[in-house]
CSV table of C-alpha atoms and ligand atoms in Angstrom, one decimal:
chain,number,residue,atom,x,y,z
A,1,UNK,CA,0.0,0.0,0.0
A,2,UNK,CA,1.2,3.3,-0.8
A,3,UNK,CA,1.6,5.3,2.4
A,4,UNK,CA,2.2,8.7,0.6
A,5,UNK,CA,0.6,9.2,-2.6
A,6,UNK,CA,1.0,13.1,-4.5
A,7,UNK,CA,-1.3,13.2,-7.8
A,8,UNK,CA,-0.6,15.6,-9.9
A,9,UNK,CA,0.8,18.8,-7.5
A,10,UNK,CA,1.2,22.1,-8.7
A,11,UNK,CA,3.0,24.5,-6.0
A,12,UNK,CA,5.0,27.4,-5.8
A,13,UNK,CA,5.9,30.6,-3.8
A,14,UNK,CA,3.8,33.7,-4.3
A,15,UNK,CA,3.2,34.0,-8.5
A,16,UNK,CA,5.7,31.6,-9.0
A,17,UNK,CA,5.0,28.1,-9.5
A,18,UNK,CA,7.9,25.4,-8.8
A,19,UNK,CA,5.9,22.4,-9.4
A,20,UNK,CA,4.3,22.0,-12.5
A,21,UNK,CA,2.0,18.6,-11.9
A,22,UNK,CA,4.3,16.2,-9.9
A,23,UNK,CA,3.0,12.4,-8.9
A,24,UNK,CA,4.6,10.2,-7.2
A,25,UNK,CA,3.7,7.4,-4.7
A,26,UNK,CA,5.9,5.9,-1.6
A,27,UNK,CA,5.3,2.4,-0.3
A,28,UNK,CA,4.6,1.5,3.1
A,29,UNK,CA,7.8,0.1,4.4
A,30,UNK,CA,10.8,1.1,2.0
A,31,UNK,CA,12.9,3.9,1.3
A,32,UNK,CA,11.8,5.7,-1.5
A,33,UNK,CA,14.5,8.8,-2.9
A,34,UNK,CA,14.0,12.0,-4.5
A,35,UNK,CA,17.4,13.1,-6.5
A,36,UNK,CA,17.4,15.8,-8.6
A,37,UNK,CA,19.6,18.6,-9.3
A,38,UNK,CA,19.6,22.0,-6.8
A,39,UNK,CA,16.8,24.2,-7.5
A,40,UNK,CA,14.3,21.3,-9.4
A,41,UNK,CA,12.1,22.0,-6.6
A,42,UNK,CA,12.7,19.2,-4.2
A,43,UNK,CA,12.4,21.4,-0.9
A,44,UNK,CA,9.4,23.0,-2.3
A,45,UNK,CA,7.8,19.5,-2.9
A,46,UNK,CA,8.4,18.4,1.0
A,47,UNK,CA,7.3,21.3,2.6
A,48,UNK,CA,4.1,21.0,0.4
A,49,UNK,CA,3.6,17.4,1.3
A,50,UNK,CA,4.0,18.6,5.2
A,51,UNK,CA,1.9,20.9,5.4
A,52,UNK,CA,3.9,23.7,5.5
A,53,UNK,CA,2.7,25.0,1.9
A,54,UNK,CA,-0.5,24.5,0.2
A,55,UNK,CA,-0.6,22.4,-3.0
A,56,UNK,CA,-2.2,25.3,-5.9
A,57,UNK,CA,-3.1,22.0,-7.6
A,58,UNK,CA,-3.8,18.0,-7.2
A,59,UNK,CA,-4.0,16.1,-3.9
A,60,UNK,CA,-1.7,14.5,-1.1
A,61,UNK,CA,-3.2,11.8,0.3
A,62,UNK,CA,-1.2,10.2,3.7
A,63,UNK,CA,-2.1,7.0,5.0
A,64,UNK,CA,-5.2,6.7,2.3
A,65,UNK,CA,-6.9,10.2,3.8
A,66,UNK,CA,-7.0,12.9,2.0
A,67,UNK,CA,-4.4,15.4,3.6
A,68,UNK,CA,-4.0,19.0,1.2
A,69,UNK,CA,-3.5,21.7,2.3
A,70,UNK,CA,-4.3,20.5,5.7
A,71,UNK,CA,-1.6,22.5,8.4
A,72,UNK,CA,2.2,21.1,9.8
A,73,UNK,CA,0.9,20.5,13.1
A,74,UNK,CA,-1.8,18.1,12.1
A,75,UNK,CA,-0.3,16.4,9.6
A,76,UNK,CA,2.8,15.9,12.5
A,77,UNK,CA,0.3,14.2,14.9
A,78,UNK,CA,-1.2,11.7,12.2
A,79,UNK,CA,2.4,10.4,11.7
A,80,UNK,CA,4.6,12.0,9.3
A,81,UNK,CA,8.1,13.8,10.5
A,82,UNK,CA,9.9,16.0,8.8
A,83,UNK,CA,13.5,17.3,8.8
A,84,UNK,CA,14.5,20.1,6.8
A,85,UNK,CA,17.5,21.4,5.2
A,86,UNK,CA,18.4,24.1,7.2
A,87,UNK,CA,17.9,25.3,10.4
A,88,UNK,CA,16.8,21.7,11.9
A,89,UNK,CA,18.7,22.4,15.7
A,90,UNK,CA,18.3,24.9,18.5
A,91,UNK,CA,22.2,25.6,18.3
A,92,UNK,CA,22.1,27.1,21.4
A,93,UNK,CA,20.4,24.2,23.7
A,94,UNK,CA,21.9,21.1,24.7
A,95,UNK,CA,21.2,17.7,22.9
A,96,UNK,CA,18.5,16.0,25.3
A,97,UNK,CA,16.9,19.7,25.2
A,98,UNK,CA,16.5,19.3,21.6
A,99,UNK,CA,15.4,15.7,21.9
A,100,UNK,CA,12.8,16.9,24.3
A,101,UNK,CA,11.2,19.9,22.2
A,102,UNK,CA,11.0,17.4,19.4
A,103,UNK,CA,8.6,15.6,21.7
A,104,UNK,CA,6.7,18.9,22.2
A,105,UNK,CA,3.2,17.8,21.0
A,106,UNK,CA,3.2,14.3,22.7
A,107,UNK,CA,1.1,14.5,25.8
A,108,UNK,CA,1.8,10.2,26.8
A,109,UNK,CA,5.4,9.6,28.5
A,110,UNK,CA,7.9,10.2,25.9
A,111,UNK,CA,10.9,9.2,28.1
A,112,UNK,CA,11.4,5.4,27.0
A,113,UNK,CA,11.1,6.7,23.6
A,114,UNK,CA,14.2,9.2,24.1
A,115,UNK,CA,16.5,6.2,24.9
A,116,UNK,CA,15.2,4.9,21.6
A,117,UNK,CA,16.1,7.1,19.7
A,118,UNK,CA,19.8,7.3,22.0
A,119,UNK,CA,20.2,3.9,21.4
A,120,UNK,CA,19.6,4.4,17.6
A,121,UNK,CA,22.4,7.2,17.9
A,122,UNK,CA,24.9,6.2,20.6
A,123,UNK,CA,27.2,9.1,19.9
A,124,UNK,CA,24.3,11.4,21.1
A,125,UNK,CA,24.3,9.9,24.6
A,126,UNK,CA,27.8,10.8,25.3
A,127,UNK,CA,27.1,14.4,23.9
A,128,UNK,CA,23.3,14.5,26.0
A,129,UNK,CA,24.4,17.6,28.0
A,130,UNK,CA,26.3,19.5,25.0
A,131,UNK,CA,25.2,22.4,23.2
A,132,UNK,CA,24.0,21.3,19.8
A,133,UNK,CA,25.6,24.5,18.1
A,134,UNK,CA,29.1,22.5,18.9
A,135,UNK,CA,28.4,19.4,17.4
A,136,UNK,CA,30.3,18.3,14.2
A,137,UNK,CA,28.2,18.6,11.1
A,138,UNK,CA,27.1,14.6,10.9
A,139,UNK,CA,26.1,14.0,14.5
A,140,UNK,CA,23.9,17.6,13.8
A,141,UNK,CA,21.8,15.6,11.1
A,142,UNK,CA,21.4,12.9,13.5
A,143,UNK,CA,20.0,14.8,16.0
A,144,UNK,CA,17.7,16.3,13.5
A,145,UNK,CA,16.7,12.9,12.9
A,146,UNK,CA,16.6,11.7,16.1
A,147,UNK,CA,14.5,15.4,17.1
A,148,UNK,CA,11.4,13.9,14.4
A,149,UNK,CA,11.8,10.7,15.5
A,150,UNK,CA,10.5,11.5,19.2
A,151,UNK,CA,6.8,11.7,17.7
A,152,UNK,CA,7.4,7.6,16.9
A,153,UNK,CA,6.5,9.0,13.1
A,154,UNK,CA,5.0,6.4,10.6
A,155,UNK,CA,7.0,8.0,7.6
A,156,UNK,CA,9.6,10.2,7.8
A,157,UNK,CA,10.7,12.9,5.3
A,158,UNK,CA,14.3,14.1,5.4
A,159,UNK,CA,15.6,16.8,2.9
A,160,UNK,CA,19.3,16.2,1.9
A,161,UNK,CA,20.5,14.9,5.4
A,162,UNK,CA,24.2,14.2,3.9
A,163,UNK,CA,24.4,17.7,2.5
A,164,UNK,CA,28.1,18.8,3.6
A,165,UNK,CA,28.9,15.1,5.0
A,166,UNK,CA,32.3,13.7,4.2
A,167,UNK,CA,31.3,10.6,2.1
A,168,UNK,CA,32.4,8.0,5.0
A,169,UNK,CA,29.5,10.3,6.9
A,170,UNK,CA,27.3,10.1,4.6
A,171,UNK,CA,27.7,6.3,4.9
A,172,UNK,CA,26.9,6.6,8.7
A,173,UNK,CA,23.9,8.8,8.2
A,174,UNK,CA,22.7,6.3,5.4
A,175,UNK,CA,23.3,3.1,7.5
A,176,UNK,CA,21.2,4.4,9.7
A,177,UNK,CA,18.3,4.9,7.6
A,178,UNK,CA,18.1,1.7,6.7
A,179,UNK,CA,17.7,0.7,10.3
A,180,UNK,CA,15.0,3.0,10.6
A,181,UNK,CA,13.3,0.9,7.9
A,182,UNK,CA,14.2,-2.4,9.7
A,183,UNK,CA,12.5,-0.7,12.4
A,184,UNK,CA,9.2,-0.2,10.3
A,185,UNK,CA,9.4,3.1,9.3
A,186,UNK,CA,9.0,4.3,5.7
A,187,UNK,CA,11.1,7.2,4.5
A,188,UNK,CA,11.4,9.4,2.0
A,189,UNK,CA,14.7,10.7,1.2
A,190,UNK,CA,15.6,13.9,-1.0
A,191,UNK,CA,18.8,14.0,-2.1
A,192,UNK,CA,21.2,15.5,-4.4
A,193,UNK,CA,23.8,13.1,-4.3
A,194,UNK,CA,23.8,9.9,-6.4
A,195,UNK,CA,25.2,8.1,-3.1
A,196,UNK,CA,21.6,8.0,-2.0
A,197,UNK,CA,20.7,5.6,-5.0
A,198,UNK,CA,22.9,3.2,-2.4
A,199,UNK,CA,20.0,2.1,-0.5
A,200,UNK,CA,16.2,3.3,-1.5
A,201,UNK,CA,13.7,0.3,-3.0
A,202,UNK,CA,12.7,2.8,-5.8
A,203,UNK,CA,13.6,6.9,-6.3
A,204,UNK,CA,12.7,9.4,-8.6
A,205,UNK,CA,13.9,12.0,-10.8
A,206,UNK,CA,13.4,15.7,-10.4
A,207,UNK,CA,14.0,18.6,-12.6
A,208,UNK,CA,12.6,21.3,-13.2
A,209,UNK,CA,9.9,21.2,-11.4
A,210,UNK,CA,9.0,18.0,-13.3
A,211,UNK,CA,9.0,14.1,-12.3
A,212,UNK,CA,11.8,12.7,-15.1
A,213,UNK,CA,12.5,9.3,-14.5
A,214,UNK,CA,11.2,6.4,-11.8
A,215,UNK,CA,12.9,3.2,-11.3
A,216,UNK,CA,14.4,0.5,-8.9
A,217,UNK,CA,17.1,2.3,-7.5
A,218,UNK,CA,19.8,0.2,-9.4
A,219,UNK,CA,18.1,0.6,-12.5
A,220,UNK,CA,18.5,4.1,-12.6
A,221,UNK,CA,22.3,3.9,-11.3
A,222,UNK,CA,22.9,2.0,-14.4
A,223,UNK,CA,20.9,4.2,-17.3
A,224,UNK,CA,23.8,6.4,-18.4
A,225,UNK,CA,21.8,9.0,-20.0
A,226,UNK,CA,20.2,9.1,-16.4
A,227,UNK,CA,23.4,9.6,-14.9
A,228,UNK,CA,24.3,12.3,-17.6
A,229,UNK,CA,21.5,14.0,-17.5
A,230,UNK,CA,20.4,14.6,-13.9
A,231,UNK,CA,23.0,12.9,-11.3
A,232,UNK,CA,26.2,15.0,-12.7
A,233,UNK,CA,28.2,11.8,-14.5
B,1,ADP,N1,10.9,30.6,0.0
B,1,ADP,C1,11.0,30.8,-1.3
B,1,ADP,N2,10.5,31.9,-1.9
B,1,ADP,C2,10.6,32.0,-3.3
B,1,ADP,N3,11.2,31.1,-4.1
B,1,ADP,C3,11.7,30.0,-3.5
B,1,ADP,C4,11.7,29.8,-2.1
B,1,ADP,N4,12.3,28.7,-1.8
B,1,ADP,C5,12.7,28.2,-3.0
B,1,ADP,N5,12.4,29.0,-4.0
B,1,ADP,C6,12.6,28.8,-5.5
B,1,ADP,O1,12.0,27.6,-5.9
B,1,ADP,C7,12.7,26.8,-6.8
B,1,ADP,C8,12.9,25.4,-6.2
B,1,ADP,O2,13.6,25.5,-5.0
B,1,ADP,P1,13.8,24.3,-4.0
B,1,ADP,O3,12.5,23.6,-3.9
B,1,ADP,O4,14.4,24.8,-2.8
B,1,ADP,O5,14.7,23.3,-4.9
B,1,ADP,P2,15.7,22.1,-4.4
B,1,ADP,O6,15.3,21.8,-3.0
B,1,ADP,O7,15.5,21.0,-5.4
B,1,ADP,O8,17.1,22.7,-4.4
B,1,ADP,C9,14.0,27.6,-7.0
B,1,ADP,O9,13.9,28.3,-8.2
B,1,ADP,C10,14.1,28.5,-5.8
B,1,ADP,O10,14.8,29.7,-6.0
B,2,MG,MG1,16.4,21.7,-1.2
């Protein structure tokens, strides 16, 4: 079953539209990618599917329900997390505060759920009582993750987590994914960086503002004019 399905989205900022009729579909389950060049409208198509803009055109449906242009907050506490690009920390407070505020909307005990999500990312434990602003740029990204995964979210969306990463990081940060699947939950991964073909089921190509190409991960790795065209080889 499709746990995220986007039919045909049209979105943009203001007059100016970024998405010009996307679809795509993620599977309960697997880890799905999004690559595509900077600017093809990948952000624009997350925040749209969170909530946090409002599709001009066509229809998000989450779980089977029907979820456009329904707000962030909601869409949050019917399952779906989201880490952005930027700005995905409070530098100035320590890791467990940041773990904490993630938990923000959860009014059951969230506490075994933080040494989860510690156990998922030992590093962090060691680091509980630092400031996040003085963390190296890796274990930043997984407290980001680790800050949406306190919700316990059924799919999660995370926009270009290895942006910056040293590739051996990016490995690290990748690995992990995949035992986020193992655990059960679905995610949806934007990238820009062919490394991410590495480990989704099936991904996507973006440009544009236009869905290019759709494939089993390896299948695309291998179509040269893919790799040409839209993955910078
Ligand atoms: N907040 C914004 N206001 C206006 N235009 C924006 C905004 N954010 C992004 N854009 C524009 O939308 C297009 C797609 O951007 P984005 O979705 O961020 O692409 P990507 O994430 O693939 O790099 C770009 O032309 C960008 O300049
Ligand atoms: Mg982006």
């Amino acid at each position: 079953m499709s746990i995220l399905r986007v039919e045909d989205v049209v979105s943009g900022y203001g007059s100016m539209e970024v998405l010009h009729g996307v679809s795509l579909g993620v599977e309960e389950g697997q880890i799905v990618s999004l690559l595509g060049p900077n600017g093809s409208g990948k952000t624009t198509l997350l925040r749209t599917v969170f909530g946090i803009l409002s599709p001009w055109k066509g229809k998000i449906y989450f779980k089977g329900e029907d979820i456009s242009g329904i707000a962030a907050e909601r869409i949050a506490r019917i399952g779906m997390g989201y880490v952005p690009q930027e700005e995905n920390i409070f530098p100035s407070l320590t890791v467990q505060e940041n773990l904490e505020m993630g938990a923000f909307i959860r009014e059951d005990d969230w506490q075994p759920r933080l040494e989860e999500v510690y156990e998922l990312f030992p590093d962090l434990t060691d680091r509980r009582k630092s400031r996040a602003g003085e963390l190296s740029g890796g274990m930043r990204q997984m407290l980001a993750i680790g800050r949406a995964l306190m919700l316990n979210p059924e799919l999660l969306l995370l926009d270009e987590p290895s942006t910056g990463l040293a590739p051996r990081l990016v490995d690290a940060i990748f690995e992990r994914i995949v035992k986020l699947k193992e655990q059960g939950v679905t995610v949806f991964l934007v990238e820009q960086n062919a490394q991410a073909l590495q480990i989704p089921d099936k991904a996507y190509i973006l440009e544009g503002g236009e869905k290019k190409a759709e494939g089993g991960a390896q299948e695309l790795l291998e179509d040269a004019e893919i790799g040409r065209l839209y993955l910078g080889r």
